[in-house]
Short mmCIF file of C-alpha atoms and ligand atoms in Angstrom, two decimals:
data_model
loop_
_atom_site.label_atom_id
_atom_site.label_comp_id
_atom_site.label_asym_id
_atom_site.label_seq_id
_atom_site.Cartn_x
_atom_site.Cartn_y
_atom_site.Cartn_z
CA UNK A 97 3.64 4.95 1.39
CA UNK A 98 6.49 6.20 3.32
CA UNK A 99 9.86 5.42 0.92
CA UNK A 100 12.14 5.02 4.18
CA UNK A 101 12.47 1.46 5.73
CA UNK A 102 13.09 3.22 9.25
CA UNK A 103 9.75 4.87 9.13
CA UNK A 104 7.42 2.03 10.58
CA UNK A 105 8.90 -0.05 12.86
CA UNK A 106 7.82 -1.19 16.32
CA UNK A 107 8.99 -1.26 19.61
CA UNK A 108 8.26 -3.71 22.44
CA UNK A 109 8.82 -4.46 26.07
CA UNK A 110 9.73 -7.80 27.33
CA UNK A 111 7.46 -7.59 30.24
CA UNK A 112 4.66 -6.99 28.48
CA UNK A 113 4.99 -9.76 26.10
CA UNK A 114 5.84 -12.60 29.02
CA UNK A 115 2.61 -11.35 30.78
CA UNK A 116 0.84 -11.19 27.39
CA UNK A 117 2.29 -14.52 26.29
CA UNK A 118 1.00 -16.48 29.91
CA UNK A 119 -2.63 -15.80 29.38
CA UNK A 120 -3.36 -17.50 25.94
CA UNK A 121 -5.42 -20.26 26.14
CA UNK A 122 -5.85 -23.59 23.66
CA UNK A 123 -8.75 -23.63 21.39
CA UNK A 124 -9.48 -26.01 18.66
CA UNK A 125 -8.72 -25.87 15.09
CA UNK A 126 -10.81 -25.81 11.92
CA UNK A 127 -8.37 -25.79 9.28
CA UNK A 128 -11.10 -26.55 6.31
CA UNK A 129 -12.55 -22.96 6.75
CA UNK A 130 -10.17 -21.19 4.03
CA UNK A 131 -10.88 -23.87 1.49
CA UNK A 132 -14.80 -23.01 1.81
CA UNK A 133 -13.79 -18.90 1.21
CA UNK A 134 -15.15 -17.94 -2.22
CA UNK A 135 -13.43 -14.57 -3.42
CA UNK A 136 -15.36 -13.46 -6.53
CA UNK A 137 -14.04 -12.45 -9.87
CA UNK A 138 -11.91 -9.53 -8.79
CA UNK A 139 -8.22 -9.69 -7.11
CA UNK A 140 -6.90 -6.15 -7.13
CA UNK A 141 -3.57 -6.05 -9.28
CA UNK A 142 -0.70 -4.22 -7.33
CA UNK A 143 -0.91 -0.62 -8.75
CA UNK A 144 -4.59 -0.64 -7.87
CA UNK A 145 -3.56 -1.75 -4.31
CA UNK A 146 -0.70 0.91 -4.12
CA UNK A 147 -3.79 3.31 -5.06
CA UNK A 148 -5.39 2.15 -2.14
CA UNK A 149 -2.43 2.60 0.07
CA UNK A 150 -2.13 -1.31 0.62
CA UNK A 151 1.13 -3.22 0.53
CA UNK A 152 1.34 -6.15 -2.05
CA UNK A 153 4.03 -8.59 -3.23
CA UNK A 154 5.93 -6.74 -5.48
CA UNK A 155 9.66 -5.33 -4.75
CA UNK A 156 8.44 -1.70 -5.09
CA UNK A 157 7.00 -1.97 -1.59
CA UNK A 158 9.14 -4.06 -0.50
CA UNK A 159 9.97 -2.37 2.62
CA UNK A 160 6.56 -1.53 3.42
CA UNK A 161 5.71 -5.28 3.52
CA UNK A 162 8.52 -6.50 5.21
CA UNK A 163 7.57 -3.84 8.00
CA UNK A 164 3.93 -5.23 8.38
CA UNK A 165 5.22 -8.92 7.91
CA UNK A 166 7.56 -8.33 11.26
CA UNK A 167 4.56 -6.88 13.27
CA UNK A 168 2.56 -9.88 11.84
CA UNK A 169 5.16 -11.96 13.48
CA UNK A 170 5.39 -10.45 16.41
CA UNK A 171 1.45 -10.48 17.17
CA UNK A 172 1.63 -14.05 16.27
CA UNK A 173 4.69 -14.68 18.92
CA UNK A 174 2.65 -13.55 21.36
CA UNK A 175 0.00 -15.49 20.68
CA UNK A 176 1.17 -18.52 20.56
CA UNK A 177 -0.80 -19.79 17.23
CA UNK A 178 -4.39 -18.63 18.36
CA UNK A 179 -6.41 -16.36 16.49
CA UNK A 180 -6.90 -13.25 18.03
CA UNK A 181 -8.49 -9.83 18.07
CA UNK A 182 -5.94 -6.62 17.42
CA UNK A 183 -7.27 -3.21 18.27
CA UNK A 184 -5.05 -0.42 15.94
CA UNK A 185 -5.55 2.89 17.36
CA UNK A 186 -3.12 5.93 16.60
CA UNK A 187 -2.22 8.62 19.57
CA UNK A 188 -3.96 11.63 17.40
CA UNK A 189 -6.01 11.85 14.70
CA UNK A 190 -4.70 11.27 11.21
CA UNK A 191 -1.44 9.97 12.47
CA UNK A 192 -2.26 6.57 10.25
CA UNK A 193 -4.16 4.12 12.67
CA UNK A 194 -6.67 3.29 9.72
CA UNK A 195 -3.09 2.88 7.22
CA UNK A 196 -1.72 0.56 9.63
CA UNK A 197 -4.76 -1.53 10.35
CA UNK A 198 -5.45 -1.88 6.84
CA UNK A 199 -1.98 -3.16 6.16
CA UNK A 200 -1.77 -5.17 9.11
CA UNK A 201 -4.74 -6.88 8.04
CA UNK A 202 -3.38 -7.39 4.77
CA UNK A 203 -0.32 -8.62 5.65
CA UNK A 204 -2.23 -11.58 7.92
CA UNK A 205 -4.36 -12.32 4.68
CA UNK A 206 -0.68 -12.47 2.66
CA UNK A 207 -0.43 -16.14 4.92
CA UNK A 208 -2.29 -18.89 2.81
CA UNK A 209 -3.05 -20.55 6.01
CA UNK A 210 -5.25 -17.27 7.61
CA UNK A 211 -7.81 -14.66 7.04
CA UNK A 212 -8.27 -11.76 8.20
CA UNK A 213 -11.35 -9.60 9.00
CA UNK A 214 -11.08 -5.99 9.28
CA UNK A 215 -13.54 -3.93 11.39
CA UNK A 216 -13.95 -0.19 11.09
CA UNK A 217 -14.89 1.14 14.66
CA UNK A 218 -14.29 4.55 13.76
CA UNK A 219 -18.20 5.32 13.92
CA UNK A 220 -17.44 9.36 13.48
CA UNK A 221 -15.43 9.17 10.99
CA UNK A 222 -15.03 5.54 8.87
CA UNK A 223 -12.50 5.23 5.91
CA UNK A 224 -12.14 1.81 5.36
CA UNK A 225 -14.97 1.06 2.76
CA UNK A 226 -13.54 3.81 1.12
CA UNK A 227 -9.69 3.04 1.00
CA UNK A 228 -11.07 -0.46 -0.04
CA UNK A 229 -13.15 0.80 -2.89
CA UNK A 230 -16.57 -1.11 -0.89
CA UNK A 231 -19.60 -0.02 -1.27
CA UNK A 232 -21.23 -0.99 1.99
CA UNK A 233 -24.81 -0.92 0.27
CA UNK A 234 -26.12 -3.40 2.77
CA UNK A 235 -25.08 -1.63 6.30
CA UNK A 236 -21.98 -2.01 8.51
CA UNK A 237 -21.39 -2.76 12.10
CA UNK A 238 -23.51 -0.06 13.84
CA UNK A 239 -26.50 -1.33 11.39
CA UNK A 240 -25.96 -5.09 12.87
CA UNK A 241 -25.84 -3.91 16.18
CA UNK A 242 -29.01 -2.16 15.96
CA UNK A 243 -30.76 -5.11 13.85
CA UNK A 244 -28.92 -8.30 14.34
CA UNK A 245 -31.70 -10.25 12.69
CA UNK A 246 -30.33 -8.60 9.50
CA UNK A 247 -27.32 -11.60 10.09
CA UNK A 248 -23.34 -10.83 10.48
CA UNK A 249 -23.15 -12.40 7.00
CA UNK A 250 -24.54 -9.59 5.45
CA UNK A 251 -21.78 -6.62 6.65
CA UNK A 252 -19.02 -8.80 5.73
CA UNK A 253 -17.44 -7.49 2.33
CA UNK A 254 -14.99 -9.26 0.15
CA UNK A 255 -12.33 -6.39 -0.36
CA UNK A 256 -10.56 -7.53 -3.71
CA UNK A 257 -7.58 -9.21 -1.71
CA UNK A 258 -7.72 -12.71 -1.17
CA UNK A 259 -8.64 -13.90 2.36
CA UNK A 260 -9.31 -10.16 3.79
CA UNK A 261 -12.77 -8.94 4.82
CA UNK A 262 -14.27 -5.69 5.66
CA UNK A 263 -17.14 -4.77 8.17
CA UNK A 264 -17.17 -1.29 7.53
CA UNK A 265 -18.53 0.90 9.97
CA UNK A 266 -22.31 1.46 8.80
CA UNK A 267 -24.44 4.38 9.65
CA UNK A 268 -22.07 6.98 11.27
CA UNK A 269 -22.58 7.88 14.85
CA UNK A 270 -20.89 10.38 17.16
CA UNK A 271 -20.08 7.94 20.10
CA UNK A 272 -19.07 4.27 20.02
CA UNK A 273 -18.94 3.78 23.78
CA UNK A 274 -22.56 2.11 24.30
CA UNK A 275 -21.74 0.14 21.18
CA UNK A 276 -18.66 -0.92 22.09
CA UNK A 277 -19.76 -1.92 25.79
CA UNK A 278 -22.63 -3.87 25.01
CA UNK A 279 -22.88 -7.43 25.11
CA UNK A 280 -24.21 -7.99 21.37
CA UNK A 281 -20.83 -6.41 20.54
CA UNK A 282 -18.81 -9.00 22.25
CA UNK A 283 -20.96 -11.67 21.14
CA UNK A 284 -20.40 -10.61 17.69
CA UNK A 285 -16.78 -10.57 18.28
CA UNK A 286 -16.86 -13.40 20.39
CA UNK A 287 -18.55 -15.44 17.40
CA UNK A 288 -16.72 -14.40 14.64
CA UNK A 289 -13.41 -15.47 15.94
CA UNK A 290 -14.34 -18.29 17.06
CA UNK A 291 -16.27 -19.70 14.20
CA UNK A 292 -12.94 -20.17 12.05
CA UNK A 293 -9.82 -20.64 13.94
CA UNK A 294 -7.70 -19.15 11.28
CA UNK A 295 -9.44 -15.93 11.03
CA UNK A 296 -7.67 -12.92 12.66
CA UNK A 297 -9.43 -9.87 13.68
CA UNK A 298 -8.63 -6.26 13.42
CA UNK A 299 -10.58 -3.49 15.25
CA UNK A 300 -9.75 -0.10 13.29
CA UNK A 301 -10.22 2.57 16.05
CA UNK A 302 -10.64 5.97 16.42
CA UNK A 303 -7.59 8.04 17.66
CA UNK A 304 -7.36 7.57 21.40
CA UNK A 305 -6.65 11.21 22.37
CA UNK A 306 -10.06 13.30 22.93
CA UNK A 307 -12.41 10.15 23.01
CA UNK A 308 -12.57 7.27 25.86
CA UNK A 309 -13.78 4.93 22.40
CA UNK A 310 -10.47 3.54 21.73
CA UNK A 311 -9.71 2.34 25.60
CA UNK A 312 -13.30 1.01 25.63
CA UNK A 313 -12.52 -1.13 22.14
CA UNK A 314 -9.35 -2.55 24.28
CA UNK A 315 -11.53 -4.31 26.61
CA UNK A 316 -12.51 -6.45 23.46
CA UNK A 317 -9.21 -6.93 22.22
CA UNK A 318 -6.10 -9.35 23.00
CA UNK A 319 -3.93 -6.91 21.85
CA UNK A 320 -3.46 -3.02 21.28
CA UNK A 321 -0.94 -1.82 18.33
CA UNK A 322 -0.42 1.96 18.93
CA UNK A 323 0.32 4.33 16.08
CA UNK A 324 2.43 7.43 16.91
CA UNK A 325 2.32 10.02 14.03
CA UNK A 326 6.23 10.32 13.57
CA UNK A 327 7.65 13.55 14.25
CA UNK A 328 3.65 14.72 14.91
CA UNK A 329 3.01 12.97 18.67
CA UNK A 330 5.39 14.26 21.45
CA UNK A 331 7.28 11.80 23.89
CA UNK A 332 3.96 12.71 26.61
CA UNK A 333 1.45 12.25 24.21
CA UNK A 334 2.69 8.58 23.32
CA UNK A 335 3.20 8.17 27.47
CA UNK A 336 -0.19 9.56 28.30
CA UNK A 337 -1.93 7.73 25.33
CA UNK A 338 -0.41 4.28 26.10
CA UNK A 339 -1.39 4.60 29.76
CA UNK A 340 -4.79 4.23 28.59
CA UNK A 341 -4.25 0.25 27.89
CA UNK A 342 -3.77 -2.72 30.25
CA UNK A 343 -0.07 -3.46 30.19
CA UNK A 344 -0.48 -7.00 29.14
CA UNK A 345 -2.30 -5.91 26.32
CA UNK A 346 0.14 -3.44 24.53
CA UNK A 347 1.87 -5.54 21.73
CA UNK A 348 3.34 -2.29 20.43
CA UNK A 349 4.16 1.19 19.38
CA UNK A 350 4.33 1.43 15.39
CA UNK A 351 5.98 4.76 14.19
CA UNK A 352 4.20 5.90 10.97
CA UNK A 353 5.03 8.98 8.33
CA UNK A 354 2.55 9.71 5.44
CA UNK A 355 3.93 11.07 2.70
N1 ATP B 1844 2.67 5.41 5.77
C1 ATP B 1844 1.92 5.91 5.24
N2 ATP B 1844 1.90 6.07 3.82
C2 ATP B 1844 1.21 6.69 2.58
N3 ATP B 1844 -0.03 6.96 3.16
C3 ATP B 1844 -0.32 7.40 4.28
C4 ATP B 1844 0.65 6.49 4.98
N4 ATP B 1844 -0.03 6.51 6.46
C5 ATP B 1844 -0.91 7.10 6.46
N5 ATP B 1844 -1.27 7.77 4.88
C6 ATP B 1844 -2.73 8.34 4.46
O1 ATP B 1844 -2.83 9.29 5.33
C7 ATP B 1844 -4.07 9.99 5.59
C8 ATP B 1844 -4.57 9.44 7.05
O2 ATP B 1844 -4.02 8.08 7.18
P1 ATP B 1844 -5.36 7.21 8.32
O3 ATP B 1844 -6.36 7.75 7.57
O4 ATP B 1844 -5.05 6.00 8.30
O5 ATP B 1844 -5.17 8.46 9.92
P2 ATP B 1844 -5.97 7.86 10.93
O6 ATP B 1844 -5.13 8.01 11.90
O7 ATP B 1844 -6.77 6.58 10.83
O8 ATP B 1844 -6.82 9.13 10.75
P3 ATP B 1844 -8.25 9.09 11.54
O9 ATP B 1844 -8.26 10.33 13.00
O10 ATP B 1844 -9.16 10.20 10.94
O11 ATP B 1844 -8.71 8.27 12.17
C9 ATP B 1844 -4.77 8.80 4.64
O12 ATP B 1844 -5.11 9.02 3.76
C10 ATP B 1844 -3.91 7.56 4.71
O13 ATP B 1844 -3.95 6.78 3.32
MG1 MG B 1845 -8.88 6.11 11.28
#
């Protein structure tokens, strides 16, 4: 993790936020869902979380966890207390999109009134199961989309972080377009989101450059967070990447510097 608090920060445009705030609709709440969540026996210790490049509550990563909490607050402000789906995608490969998606999902799970579900949508280079130390033995997203009869529960894994669950990518594929634009994918996300109103969904997408998948995934998301590799992506590349998304969905840009 970067030790410089000025390395991870967000920008947003007021008109973008105004537009996003106008379109959120009311949904009923289901306050009992968190109480029903079982966590297993192995909540990870701070050192283990750091090894997984994850924020935690101790002072040693305070700057980073504050940065992710701030992004959480901004997203929550846009959504007016409704749960939502956020796509996180980096401009170019290896800029930290998965790192940001994972930590943003963790920041939501830190809040004891919320749960978060991280869905690895990078079919060619899935990384979240390894990063989180999850063995995806029962398959993941693609396996479910191909064989929905397995049931959605079988592909939702515990992570060792209370209230944070992972749907790994599953069997790898070259292209996600046909899956991400399918009726089944949309229906799955709707059902995951609507089942618990305290559940926030995060789609970890592939880089925007070089693949249409992130743009296709953005059709399924309420908000898009774009990750810029600090000192790696040029302003022109960032503008080009951002232009792929509906302005009303663009929640912010995160500048990330990996160490
Ligand atoms: N701010 C950071 N601090 C420490 N390590 C980081 C940071 N950002 C990214 N990394 C590490 O850098 C590597 C690449 O990051 P990551 O996998 O998140 O990038 P990506 O944009 O998702 O790449 P891909 O194009 O493969 O999807 C990972 O090992 C990740 O843990
Ligand atoms: Mg990634």
